[in-house]
Structures are given as C-alpha cells and as structure tokens.
CSV table of C-alpha atoms in Angstrom, one decimal:
chain,number,residue,atom,x,y,z
A,1,UNK,CA,33.2,37.3,-9.3
A,2,UNK,CA,29.8,38.5,-10.6
A,3,UNK,CA,26.6,37.8,-8.8
A,4,UNK,CA,25.3,35.6,-11.5
A,5,UNK,CA,28.5,33.5,-11.5
A,6,UNK,CA,28.1,33.0,-7.8
A,7,UNK,CA,24.5,31.9,-8.2
A,8,UNK,CA,25.6,29.6,-11.1
A,9,UNK,CA,28.3,27.9,-9.0
A,10,UNK,CA,26.0,27.5,-6.0
A,11,UNK,CA,23.4,26.0,-8.4
A,12,UNK,CA,26.0,23.6,-9.6
A,13,UNK,CA,27.1,22.6,-6.2
A,14,UNK,CA,23.5,22.1,-5.3
A,15,UNK,CA,23.5,19.0,-7.5
A,16,UNK,CA,25.6,17.3,-4.8
A,17,UNK,CA,23.4,18.6,-2.0
A,18,UNK,CA,20.5,17.0,-3.9
A,19,UNK,CA,22.4,13.8,-4.4
A,20,UNK,CA,23.2,13.5,-0.6
A,21,UNK,CA,19.6,14.2,0.0
A,22,UNK,CA,18.3,11.6,-2.5
A,23,UNK,CA,20.8,8.8,-1.6
A,24,UNK,CA,20.0,9.3,2.1
A,25,UNK,CA,16.3,8.9,1.6
A,26,UNK,CA,16.7,5.9,-0.7
A,27,UNK,CA,18.9,4.3,1.9
A,28,UNK,CA,17.4,5.4,5.2
A,29,UNK,CA,13.7,4.9,4.5
A,30,UNK,CA,14.1,1.1,4.0
A,31,UNK,CA,17.0,0.7,6.4
A,32,UNK,CA,14.9,2.4,9.1
A,33,UNK,CA,12.4,-0.5,8.7
A,34,UNK,CA,15.2,-3.0,9.1
A,35,UNK,CA,16.3,-1.2,12.3
A,36,UNK,CA,12.7,-1.3,13.5
A,37,UNK,CA,12.7,-5.2,12.9
A,38,UNK,CA,16.0,-5.4,14.7
A,39,UNK,CA,14.6,-3.6,17.7
A,40,UNK,CA,11.6,-5.9,17.7
A,41,UNK,CA,13.6,-9.1,17.1
A,42,UNK,CA,13.1,-12.1,19.2
A,43,UNK,CA,16.9,-12.6,19.2
A,44,UNK,CA,17.9,-10.6,22.3
A,45,UNK,CA,21.5,-9.7,21.2
A,46,UNK,CA,20.3,-8.1,18.0
A,47,UNK,CA,17.7,-6.2,20.0
A,48,UNK,CA,20.4,-4.8,22.3
A,49,UNK,CA,22.7,-3.9,19.5
A,50,UNK,CA,19.8,-2.0,17.8
A,51,UNK,CA,19.0,-0.2,21.1
A,52,UNK,CA,22.6,0.9,21.5
A,53,UNK,CA,22.8,1.9,17.9
A,54,UNK,CA,19.6,4.1,18.0
A,55,UNK,CA,20.8,5.6,21.3
A,56,UNK,CA,24.1,6.6,19.9
A,57,UNK,CA,22.8,8.0,16.7
A,58,UNK,CA,20.2,10.1,18.5
A,59,UNK,CA,22.5,11.0,21.4
A,60,UNK,CA,25.5,12.4,19.5
A,61,UNK,CA,25.8,15.3,16.9
A,62,UNK,CA,25.5,14.3,13.4
A,63,UNK,CA,28.5,16.4,12.5
A,64,UNK,CA,30.6,14.2,14.8
A,65,UNK,CA,29.2,11.0,13.2
A,66,UNK,CA,30.2,12.3,9.7
A,67,UNK,CA,33.7,12.9,11.0
A,68,UNK,CA,33.9,9.6,12.6
A,69,UNK,CA,32.7,7.7,9.5
A,70,UNK,CA,35.1,9.7,7.3
A,71,UNK,CA,38.3,9.6,9.5
A,72,UNK,CA,37.9,6.3,11.4
A,73,UNK,CA,38.4,3.6,8.7
A,74,UNK,CA,41.8,4.9,7.5
A,75,UNK,CA,43.0,5.5,11.1
A,76,UNK,CA,41.8,2.1,12.5
A,77,UNK,CA,42.5,-0.2,9.5
A,78,UNK,CA,45.2,1.6,7.7
A,79,UNK,CA,43.3,1.4,4.5
A,80,UNK,CA,43.5,3.9,1.7
A,81,UNK,CA,40.0,4.8,0.6
A,82,UNK,CA,39.0,5.7,-2.9
A,83,UNK,CA,38.9,9.3,-4.0
A,84,UNK,CA,35.1,9.7,-3.6
A,85,UNK,CA,35.2,8.3,-0.1
A,86,UNK,CA,34.5,11.9,1.2
A,87,UNK,CA,31.1,11.8,-0.5
A,88,UNK,CA,30.4,8.2,0.4
A,89,UNK,CA,31.2,8.8,4.0
A,90,UNK,CA,28.7,11.6,4.2
A,91,UNK,CA,26.0,9.5,2.6
A,92,UNK,CA,26.7,6.6,4.9
A,93,UNK,CA,26.7,8.8,8.0
A,94,UNK,CA,23.4,10.3,6.9
A,95,UNK,CA,21.8,7.0,6.2
A,96,UNK,CA,22.7,5.4,9.5
A,97,UNK,CA,21.7,8.6,11.4
A,98,UNK,CA,18.4,9.1,9.7
A,99,UNK,CA,17.5,5.4,9.7
A,100,UNK,CA,17.7,5.5,13.5
A,101,UNK,CA,15.1,8.3,13.6
A,102,UNK,CA,12.9,6.6,10.9
A,103,UNK,CA,13.0,3.4,12.9
A,104,UNK,CA,11.5,5.2,15.9
A,105,UNK,CA,8.9,7.0,13.7
A,106,UNK,CA,7.9,3.6,12.2
A,107,UNK,CA,7.7,2.1,15.6
A,108,UNK,CA,5.3,4.8,16.8
A,109,UNK,CA,3.2,4.3,13.6
A,110,UNK,CA,3.1,0.6,13.8
A,111,UNK,CA,2.3,0.5,17.5
A,112,UNK,CA,-0.6,2.9,17.0
A,113,UNK,CA,-2.4,0.4,14.7
A,114,UNK,CA,-5.1,-1.2,16.7
A,115,UNK,CA,-4.5,-4.8,17.6
A,116,UNK,CA,-7.8,-5.7,16.0
A,117,UNK,CA,-6.2,-5.3,12.6
A,118,UNK,CA,-3.8,-8.1,13.4
A,119,UNK,CA,-6.5,-10.2,14.9
A,120,UNK,CA,-8.9,-9.8,11.8
A,121,UNK,CA,-5.9,-10.7,9.5
A,122,UNK,CA,-5.1,-13.7,11.6
A,123,UNK,CA,-8.6,-15.1,11.7
A,124,UNK,CA,-8.8,-14.6,7.8
A,125,UNK,CA,-5.7,-16.7,7.6
A,126,UNK,CA,-3.2,-14.1,6.4
A,127,UNK,CA,0.4,-15.2,7.1
A,128,UNK,CA,2.6,-12.9,9.3
A,129,UNK,CA,4.4,-11.5,6.2
A,130,UNK,CA,1.2,-10.9,4.3
A,131,UNK,CA,-0.4,-9.2,7.3
A,132,UNK,CA,2.6,-6.8,7.5
A,133,UNK,CA,2.9,-6.0,3.8
A,134,UNK,CA,-0.8,-5.8,3.0
A,135,UNK,CA,-2.4,-4.6,6.2
A,136,UNK,CA,0.0,-3.0,8.5
A,137,UNK,CA,2.6,-1.2,6.2
A,138,UNK,CA,0.1,0.8,4.2
A,139,UNK,CA,-1.5,2.1,7.4
A,140,UNK,CA,1.9,2.8,9.0
A,141,UNK,CA,2.9,4.9,5.9
A,142,UNK,CA,-0.2,7.1,6.3
A,143,UNK,CA,0.2,7.5,10.1
A,144,UNK,CA,3.9,8.4,9.9
A,145,UNK,CA,3.8,10.7,6.9
A,146,UNK,CA,3.6,13.9,8.9
A,147,UNK,CA,6.6,12.9,11.1
A,148,UNK,CA,8.6,11.6,8.1
A,149,UNK,CA,8.0,15.0,6.3
A,150,UNK,CA,9.5,16.7,9.3
A,151,UNK,CA,12.6,14.5,9.1
A,152,UNK,CA,12.9,15.0,5.2
A,153,UNK,CA,12.8,18.8,5.7
A,154,UNK,CA,15.4,18.6,8.4
A,155,UNK,CA,17.5,16.5,6.1
A,156,UNK,CA,17.6,19.2,3.5
A,157,UNK,CA,19.1,21.5,5.9
A,158,UNK,CA,21.4,18.9,7.5
A,159,UNK,CA,23.2,18.3,4.2
A,160,UNK,CA,25.1,21.5,5.0
A,161,UNK,CA,26.9,19.6,7.7
A,162,UNK,CA,28.8,17.7,5.0
A,163,UNK,CA,31.0,20.9,4.8
A,164,UNK,CA,32.5,19.7,8.1
A,165,UNK,CA,34.7,17.3,6.1
A,166,UNK,CA,34.9,19.5,3.0
A,167,UNK,CA,32.6,17.5,0.8
A,168,UNK,CA,31.7,19.6,-2.2
A,169,UNK,CA,28.0,20.6,-1.8
A,170,UNK,CA,26.3,23.8,-1.8
A,171,UNK,CA,27.1,25.0,1.7
A,172,UNK,CA,30.8,24.1,1.3
A,173,UNK,CA,30.8,26.0,-1.9
A,174,UNK,CA,29.1,29.0,-0.4
A,175,UNK,CA,31.9,29.2,2.4
A,176,UNK,CA,34.6,29.0,-0.3
A,177,UNK,CA,32.9,31.8,-2.4
A,178,UNK,CA,32.3,34.0,0.5
A,179,UNK,CA,36.0,34.2,1.6
A,180,UNK,CA,37.4,34.4,-1.9
A,181,UNK,CA,38.6,37.9,-3.1
A,182,UNK,CA,36.1,40.2,-4.9
A,183,UNK,CA,33.2,37.8,-4.3
A,184,UNK,CA,29.7,39.0,-3.3
A,185,UNK,CA,30.6,38.0,0.3
A,186,UNK,CA,27.8,37.5,2.7
A,187,UNK,CA,25.3,37.8,0.0
A,188,UNK,CA,26.4,34.3,-1.0
A,189,UNK,CA,25.0,32.8,2.2
A,190,UNK,CA,21.7,34.6,1.6
A,191,UNK,CA,21.4,33.1,-1.9
A,192,UNK,CA,22.4,29.6,-0.4
A,193,UNK,CA,19.6,30.2,2.2
A,194,UNK,CA,17.1,30.9,-0.6
A,195,UNK,CA,18.2,27.7,-2.3
A,196,UNK,CA,17.5,25.6,0.8
A,197,UNK,CA,14.2,27.4,1.4
A,198,UNK,CA,12.8,27.0,-2.1
A,199,UNK,CA,13.9,23.3,-2.2
A,200,UNK,CA,12.0,22.8,1.2
A,201,UNK,CA,9.0,24.5,-0.1
A,202,UNK,CA,9.0,22.0,-2.9
A,203,UNK,CA,9.5,19.1,-0.5
A,204,UNK,CA,6.7,20.3,1.8
A,205,UNK,CA,4.5,20.5,-1.3
A,206,UNK,CA,5.3,17.0,-2.6
A,207,UNK,CA,4.7,15.6,0.9
A,208,UNK,CA,1.4,17.3,1.1
A,209,UNK,CA,0.4,15.9,-2.1
A,210,UNK,CA,1.4,12.5,-0.8
A,211,UNK,CA,-0.7,13.0,2.3
A,212,UNK,CA,-3.6,14.0,0.1
A,213,UNK,CA,-3.3,11.0,-2.0
A,214,UNK,CA,-3.7,8.8,1.1
A,215,UNK,CA,-6.7,10.8,2.2
A,216,UNK,CA,-9.1,8.4,0.7
A,217,UNK,CA,-9.4,6.6,4.0
A,218,UNK,CA,-9.2,7.3,7.6
B,1,UNK,CA,-19.7,-35.1,13.5
B,2,UNK,CA,-19.6,-31.9,15.6
B,3,UNK,CA,-18.6,-28.7,13.8
B,4,UNK,CA,-17.0,-27.4,17.0
B,5,UNK,CA,-16.0,-29.6,19.9
B,6,UNK,CA,-14.2,-27.8,22.7
B,7,UNK,CA,-13.7,-29.4,26.1
B,8,UNK,CA,-12.4,-28.5,29.5
B,9,UNK,CA,-10.9,-25.2,28.7
B,10,UNK,CA,-8.9,-23.5,31.3
B,11,UNK,CA,-7.4,-20.1,30.8
B,12,UNK,CA,-5.8,-17.6,33.2
B,13,UNK,CA,-4.3,-14.2,32.6
B,14,UNK,CA,-1.7,-14.0,35.5
B,15,UNK,CA,-3.6,-14.8,38.7
B,16,UNK,CA,-6.9,-14.1,37.0
B,17,UNK,CA,-8.6,-17.5,36.4
B,18,UNK,CA,-10.9,-16.5,33.5
B,19,UNK,CA,-12.1,-19.8,32.2
B,20,UNK,CA,-12.6,-22.7,34.6
B,21,UNK,CA,-13.4,-25.9,32.7
B,22,UNK,CA,-15.7,-24.7,29.9
B,23,UNK,CA,-17.0,-27.2,27.4
B,24,UNK,CA,-19.2,-26.8,24.3
B,25,UNK,CA,-20.1,-28.8,21.2
B,26,UNK,CA,-21.9,-27.2,18.3
B,27,UNK,CA,-23.6,-29.2,15.6
B,28,UNK,CA,-24.3,-28.3,12.0
B,29,UNK,CA,-27.1,-25.7,11.7
B,30,UNK,CA,-27.2,-24.9,15.4
B,31,UNK,CA,-27.4,-21.4,16.6
B,32,UNK,CA,-25.9,-21.0,20.2
B,33,UNK,CA,-26.1,-17.8,22.1
B,34,UNK,CA,-23.7,-17.1,25.0
B,35,UNK,CA,-24.9,-14.6,27.5
B,36,UNK,CA,-23.6,-13.5,30.9
B,37,UNK,CA,-22.3,-10.5,32.7
B,38,UNK,CA,-19.2,-8.6,31.7
B,39,UNK,CA,-16.0,-10.4,32.8
B,40,UNK,CA,-17.8,-13.7,32.9
B,41,UNK,CA,-15.3,-15.1,30.3
B,42,UNK,CA,-17.6,-15.1,27.3
B,43,UNK,CA,-15.2,-13.3,24.9
B,44,UNK,CA,-12.2,-15.1,26.2
B,45,UNK,CA,-13.9,-18.4,25.5
B,46,UNK,CA,-14.7,-17.2,21.9
B,47,UNK,CA,-11.1,-16.1,21.5
B,48,UNK,CA,-9.9,-19.5,22.6
B,49,UNK,CA,-12.1,-21.1,20.1
B,50,UNK,CA,-10.9,-18.9,17.3
B,51,UNK,CA,-7.3,-19.3,18.1
B,52,UNK,CA,-6.8,-15.7,19.2
B,53,UNK,CA,-5.9,-17.0,22.6
B,54,UNK,CA,-4.1,-20.2,23.4
B,55,UNK,CA,-5.8,-22.3,26.0
B,56,UNK,CA,-3.8,-23.2,29.2
B,57,UNK,CA,-5.4,-26.7,28.9
B,58,UNK,CA,-8.3,-28.4,27.1
B,59,UNK,CA,-9.0,-29.9,23.8
B,60,UNK,CA,-10.3,-28.3,20.6
B,61,UNK,CA,-11.6,-30.0,17.6
B,62,UNK,CA,-13.2,-28.7,14.4
B,63,UNK,CA,-14.9,-31.1,12.0
B,64,UNK,CA,-13.6,-34.0,14.0
B,65,UNK,CA,-10.0,-32.9,13.4
B,66,UNK,CA,-8.0,-32.3,16.5
B,67,UNK,CA,-6.7,-28.8,16.7
B,68,UNK,CA,-5.4,-28.8,20.3
B,69,UNK,CA,-5.1,-31.6,22.8
B,70,UNK,CA,-3.3,-32.5,26.0
B,71,UNK,CA,-0.1,-34.4,25.9
B,72,UNK,CA,0.5,-35.2,29.5
B,73,UNK,CA,0.0,-31.9,31.2
B,74,UNK,CA,1.0,-29.9,28.2
B,75,UNK,CA,-1.3,-28.5,25.5
B,76,UNK,CA,-0.2,-29.1,22.0
B,77,UNK,CA,-1.7,-27.3,19.0
B,78,UNK,CA,-1.6,-28.7,15.5
B,79,UNK,CA,0.9,-27.2,13.0
B,80,UNK,CA,-1.7,-26.8,10.2
B,81,UNK,CA,-3.6,-23.8,11.6
B,82,UNK,CA,-4.2,-22.4,8.3
B,83,UNK,CA,-6.6,-25.2,7.4
B,84,UNK,CA,-8.3,-25.0,10.8
B,85,UNK,CA,-8.8,-21.2,10.3
B,86,UNK,CA,-10.7,-21.9,7.1
B,87,UNK,CA,-13.4,-23.7,9.2
B,88,UNK,CA,-14.5,-20.7,11.1
B,89,UNK,CA,-15.2,-17.0,10.7
B,90,UNK,CA,-15.3,-14.3,13.4
B,91,UNK,CA,-17.3,-11.2,13.5
B,92,UNK,CA,-15.7,-8.6,16.0
B,93,UNK,CA,-17.4,-6.2,18.2
B,94,UNK,CA,-15.4,-3.4,16.6
B,95,UNK,CA,-15.7,-4.7,13.0
B,96,UNK,CA,-11.9,-4.5,12.5
B,97,UNK,CA,-12.4,-3.8,8.8
B,98,UNK,CA,-9.2,-2.9,6.9
B,99,UNK,CA,-9.6,0.9,6.6
B,100,UNK,CA,-7.3,1.2,3.5
B,101,UNK,CA,-9.3,-1.4,1.5
B,102,UNK,CA,-12.5,-0.7,-0.3
B,103,UNK,CA,-15.5,-2.8,0.9
B,104,UNK,CA,-14.9,-5.0,-2.2
B,105,UNK,CA,-11.3,-5.6,-1.3
B,106,UNK,CA,-12.0,-6.2,2.3
B,107,UNK,CA,-14.4,-9.0,1.3
B,108,UNK,CA,-12.4,-10.6,-1.6
B,109,UNK,CA,-8.8,-10.2,-0.7
B,110,UNK,CA,-8.6,-13.2,1.7
B,111,UNK,CA,-10.6,-15.6,-0.5
B,112,UNK,CA,-8.3,-14.6,-3.4
B,113,UNK,CA,-4.9,-14.4,-1.8
B,114,UNK,CA,-5.2,-16.7,1.3
B,115,UNK,CA,-7.6,-19.4,0.0
B,116,UNK,CA,-6.4,-18.8,-3.6
B,117,UNK,CA,-9.9,-19.5,-4.9
B,118,UNK,CA,-11.0,-19.0,-8.4
B,119,UNK,CA,-11.4,-15.2,-9.1
B,120,UNK,CA,-14.6,-15.7,-11.0
B,121,UNK,CA,-16.2,-17.7,-8.2
B,122,UNK,CA,-15.0,-15.3,-5.6
B,123,UNK,CA,-16.5,-12.4,-7.5
B,124,UNK,CA,-19.8,-14.2,-7.8
B,125,UNK,CA,-19.9,-15.1,-4.1
B,126,UNK,CA,-19.0,-11.6,-3.0
B,127,UNK,CA,-21.6,-9.9,-5.3
B,128,UNK,CA,-24.3,-12.3,-4.0
B,129,UNK,CA,-23.4,-11.8,-0.4
B,130,UNK,CA,-23.1,-8.0,-0.6
B,131,UNK,CA,-26.5,-8.0,-2.4
B,132,UNK,CA,-28.1,-10.2,0.2
B,133,UNK,CA,-26.9,-8.0,3.0
B,134,UNK,CA,-28.2,-4.9,1.3
B,135,UNK,CA,-24.7,-3.6,0.4
B,136,UNK,CA,-24.9,-4.0,-3.3
B,137,UNK,CA,-24.2,-0.3,-3.9
B,138,UNK,CA,-21.3,-0.1,-1.4
B,139,UNK,CA,-18.7,-2.3,-3.0
B,140,UNK,CA,-16.5,0.8,-3.9
B,141,UNK,CA,-17.0,2.5,-0.6
B,142,UNK,CA,-14.3,2.7,2.1
B,143,UNK,CA,-15.1,1.7,5.6
B,144,UNK,CA,-14.9,5.3,6.9
B,145,UNK,CA,-17.7,6.2,4.5
B,146,UNK,CA,-20.1,3.6,6.1
B,147,UNK,CA,-22.4,3.7,9.2
B,148,UNK,CA,-21.6,1.4,12.0
B,149,UNK,CA,-24.4,-0.9,10.9
B,150,UNK,CA,-23.1,-1.1,7.4
B,151,UNK,CA,-19.6,-1.7,8.7
B,152,UNK,CA,-20.8,-4.6,10.7
B,153,UNK,CA,-22.7,-6.0,7.8
B,154,UNK,CA,-19.5,-5.7,5.7
B,155,UNK,CA,-17.6,-7.5,8.3
B,156,UNK,CA,-20.2,-10.4,8.3
B,157,UNK,CA,-19.9,-10.5,4.5
B,158,UNK,CA,-16.1,-10.6,4.8
B,159,UNK,CA,-16.4,-13.6,7.2
B,160,UNK,CA,-19.0,-15.4,5.1
B,161,UNK,CA,-17.0,-14.9,1.9
B,162,UNK,CA,-14.5,-17.4,3.4
B,163,UNK,CA,-17.2,-20.0,3.3
B,164,UNK,CA,-16.7,-21.0,6.9
B,165,UNK,CA,-18.5,-24.0,8.5
B,166,UNK,CA,-19.2,-22.0,11.6
B,167,UNK,CA,-19.5,-18.3,12.3
B,168,UNK,CA,-18.6,-16.7,15.7
B,169,UNK,CA,-20.0,-13.3,16.8
B,170,UNK,CA,-18.3,-11.4,19.6
B,171,UNK,CA,-21.0,-9.0,20.8
B,172,UNK,CA,-21.7,-7.9,17.2
B,173,UNK,CA,-24.0,-5.0,18.1
B,174,UNK,CA,-22.3,-3.6,21.3
B,175,UNK,CA,-20.5,-0.9,19.4
B,176,UNK,CA,-23.6,0.2,17.6
B,177,UNK,CA,-26.3,2.8,18.3
B,178,UNK,CA,-29.6,1.2,19.3
B,179,UNK,CA,-31.0,2.5,16.0
B,180,UNK,CA,-28.4,0.6,14.0
B,181,UNK,CA,-28.5,-2.6,16.1
B,182,UNK,CA,-31.7,-3.7,14.4
B,183,UNK,CA,-30.2,-3.9,10.8
B,184,UNK,CA,-27.4,-6.1,12.1
B,185,UNK,CA,-29.6,-8.4,14.0
B,186,UNK,CA,-31.9,-8.8,11.1
B,187,UNK,CA,-29.0,-10.0,9.0
B,188,UNK,CA,-27.9,-12.5,11.6
B,189,UNK,CA,-31.5,-13.7,11.8
B,190,UNK,CA,-31.5,-14.2,8.1
B,191,UNK,CA,-28.4,-16.4,8.5
B,192,UNK,CA,-30.0,-18.4,11.2
B,193,UNK,CA,-33.0,-19.0,9.0
B,194,UNK,CA,-30.5,-20.2,6.3
B,195,UNK,CA,-29.2,-22.7,8.8
B,196,UNK,CA,-25.8,-21.1,9.3
B,197,UNK,CA,-24.0,-22.6,12.2
B,198,UNK,CA,-23.4,-19.8,14.7
B,199,UNK,CA,-22.1,-19.0,18.1
B,200,UNK,CA,-23.2,-15.6,19.3
B,201,UNK,CA,-21.9,-13.8,22.3
B,202,UNK,CA,-24.5,-11.1,23.0
B,203,UNK,CA,-26.2,-8.8,25.4
B,204,UNK,CA,-29.4,-8.7,23.3
B,205,UNK,CA,-31.6,-11.0,25.3
B,206,UNK,CA,-34.7,-10.7,23.2
B,207,UNK,CA,-32.7,-11.5,20.1
B,208,UNK,CA,-31.0,-14.5,21.8
B,209,UNK,CA,-34.4,-15.7,22.9
B,210,UNK,CA,-35.8,-15.4,19.4
B,211,UNK,CA,-33.1,-17.0,17.3
B,212,UNK,CA,-31.2,-19.5,19.4
B,213,UNK,CA,-31.5,-23.2,19.5
B,214,UNK,CA,-29.5,-23.2,22.6
B,215,UNK,CA,-28.6,-20.5,25.1
B,216,UNK,CA,-25.5,-20.7,27.5
B,217,UNK,CA,-25.3,-18.6,30.5
B,218,UNK,CA,-21.8,-18.0,31.7
B,219,UNK,CA,-20.6,-16.4,35.0
B,220,UNK,CA,-17.3,-16.4,36.8
B,221,UNK,CA,-15.6,-18.4,34.1
B,222,UNK,CA,-18.0,-21.4,34.2
B,223,UNK,CA,-21.2,-22.3,32.4
B,224,UNK,CA,-23.9,-21.9,35.0
B,225,UNK,CA,-26.7,-23.2,32.9
B,226,UNK,CA,-27.6,-24.1,29.3
B,227,UNK,CA,-30.7,-25.1,27.6
B,228,UNK,CA,-33.3,-24.0,25.0
B,229,UNK,CA,-34.3,-20.3,25.2
B,230,UNK,CA,-37.6,-21.3,26.8
B,231,UNK,CA,-35.8,-23.3,29.5
B,232,UNK,CA,-33.4,-20.5,30.2
B,233,UNK,CA,-35.4,-17.3,29.8
B,234,UNK,CA,-38.7,-18.6,31.1
B,235,UNK,CA,-38.0,-21.5,33.4
B,236,UNK,CA,-34.5,-21.1,34.8
B,237,UNK,CA,-33.9,-23.1,38.0
B,238,UNK,CA,-30.7,-21.3,38.8
B,239,UNK,CA,-30.8,-18.3,41.2
B,240,UNK,CA,-27.8,-16.7,39.5
B,241,UNK,CA,-29.4,-16.8,36.0
B,242,UNK,CA,-32.6,-15.3,37.4
B,243,UNK,CA,-30.7,-12.5,39.0
B,244,UNK,CA,-28.9,-11.7,35.7
B,245,UNK,CA,-32.0,-11.8,33.6
B,246,UNK,CA,-33.9,-9.6,36.1
B,247,UNK,CA,-31.3,-6.9,35.5
B,248,UNK,CA,-32.1,-6.9,31.8
B,249,UNK,CA,-35.8,-6.8,32.3
B,250,UNK,CA,-35.8,-3.7,34.5
C-alpha cells in the first residue's frame, strides 16, 4: 500500500468520524438543555433520575458506555438490530454522554446570571418561557462558550473510541491499515494524528469566531 | 381612588421579622420618599409592593383592584398578575439592564412583546423618552458602553416605556459615583415636576427633602414617622428620626 492510498483511505474514513462528531453535537447540545431542566424539575423523581444519569455518565468510561449501548439491547431483549446499529450505538452513546457534561456546563452558565435579570424581566411582565428564551439563554450561550469549546475539542478526539466496537471511522481504519501487510505501518497513526489535529485547529478557529461574534456585549 | 394601597404587610425571612405591619397609600401624582437605615426593611417593602416578594400577610391593591388579600389567615394573590404588573414600574439599584440588548431593544422589547402595543406608537414613545432623558444618541449603544448614570437613565426609560401608573425606585443612585448621581436625580426631579406618581427608596436626604410630597422614615421593620419633608426633616418629634438624620448631617 502506497502512502497516498493510505492517506486516501484515512480521509475516506474520516467522513464517518465527522458524522459521529456532527450527529453528537446536533443531539447533545439540545439534549443537554433538556437534562438541565430535568435536574431543575419540581418533580422530584425526575430530578433523582437525572442526578443518577449524570453521575453514571461522568463516573464511568465512555468506551464502556459505547460497549453497553451496543451489546446490551440484543443480549437483554433478544432483538436483532439493523446492520447500521454499530454506527447508531456509537452516536447514541456519545449523545447521552456528552449531554450529561453539557447539562452541567449549562447549569454553571445559567446559575452565574445575576438574579436581577430575572427580576427585571418579571417586573416588565415577561412570562417564564419568554424570560428564558429571550433573556437567559443568549447570556448563557455566551458565558458557556469557552467550556463548550473544550468539550467539542475533546469530542473530536473521543470519536476514536468508536473503534472499541469496530465502527468504521478513521481510527478503526488506521488500526486496520497499520497491521495489514506492506502498509506504511506506524506512519498511518501519525497521519491520523495530523487529521485530528488539523480538524481541531479548525474547530478552535470556528469557536473563536463564534466567541468574537458575541463580543458586542459584556 | 388610590394608585397603590398596601396595608398591614408582614414579612419574615426565617426568624428575621423584616416587615412588621407596614401600610402605605399613594395617590395620583404623589411623590413619596422612603428613608431609613440599612436593614430597616425599605427595600423588602418595595419588593413586596412590586411582587418580587410575596407578603406573609397583608393586603395589596393597585387602582382599586385587589392583588392580594387575606382569606382567613392565608394570603391569596390574584391570578392575573400580568395586568397588575402593567400598573407599576421598578427602577433597580443595579439597573438590571439586559446586557445583550441594545438600549433601543431594552426599552422597546417589553412594550412590543409583552404589552403587544402598536409598533409605531412604541417607537414614538421610546424616541420621545430617550430624547427627554438626554439619551437620544444612545439608542444603538449596548449597556456595557454606557456610564452608570446613563445606564440608570436607560432603565428609567425602560420602566416609563411601559406607561406605568406608578414608578418605584430602589435606591436608584446607590450604585453610582457621586459625580453621576446628579444626572439621575435631575431626571427623577423632571418626572416629579411632570406629576409622575413615584415611591423612592433613597439615601439622598437633600433630594428627598426637595422633591417629596411625603417622606416616610422606616426603622426596624416599622414606619416610625411620616409627613411632609418639612415636618420630618425640620421638625421631627421622634428621637429615632432625629438620631438617623443627624448621622447624615455630620
């Protein structure tokens, strides 16, 4: 296998890496907000469930969570899952794991907003929903952006954990190539590392732009 | 008809009995100042009147409409608080402007999206108010670009844009440099001259003396004394009031 074939195959596998990354963000960013509301719910059982959920998600390895999501349904319910279950299981595991972290980040952001903002909104007659959407949420986004950036960058690297159940993404591919005969060997991992790094530089750049865009107020 | 009629307010935080039977009525065009030492319950009283705190017991009426009343030994608030809130405005010590909104949006958003008033009319009202408060050129600015005095004037405009019957001020100049206090007091004085009904919690004694129709001295959760500024500042009969005012004259 030539060097350029190897790079080409990694690039192709990177599409899946990117999809895991994209789907996770699309799912976990909003779901994290739902988890936050669960934690703040007036309904105590929902609050407890959310607490336990966050605690497990943060307290156990993500690689284990991926394996549980992938292997548990067939073992427990004796169902045959569709062929793309491998990929779906990874995305589901990533979403529920990252949502737990996002929920805590959101909580920090929301709780740092001065109570005066709520009081001003209340005196002006805003309903609770309006207050959250118009007054609190935009300020929360600004306040949590640096912490969210951290998570997003970690997520890029965490996608490699999908290889634990053999999902085809870039890191799985790199492992396959490296052990195949007449391949560029360890060089494959170096190239994979460069892929991750370049992608993260782009992610950091985009997030910085986003922060700048919200710089018009303090 | 009283604009505000609040009677026999009791309020405790835990074992701290903050308000012990406070009553106040305010009529149209009246300017009432509330003075007193820190911890006397002035702000809590204002927060009860503006529904930021619920009273433990008492009655509250705006424009002869009952907002809260006792049913047996239980206090019951009306369900239609939105309407009640449209009767009053509140200017906070710390402004509490929305930092992500421009001055213009701070002022016009609630009239448009809470009161759902006519956009053209809201625009005219906002322009006129900003102009009157010397903020005509600040409509596009964000709160972080303004001085403390400008911020407080914007928050006064924001409250006035809701067209309240009565405006409450909770120590409106306490977060300002002495230099900036003057411009805010001037604006409040303008409002008094235009017969705006106001209740002002303040530590600015000379100001309270100059613009109030009535001054209330609170201490330890009770109204110790009330009367015209002359009666209170110049001829108080209460030893406690005299002591308090002496601290300010030194």
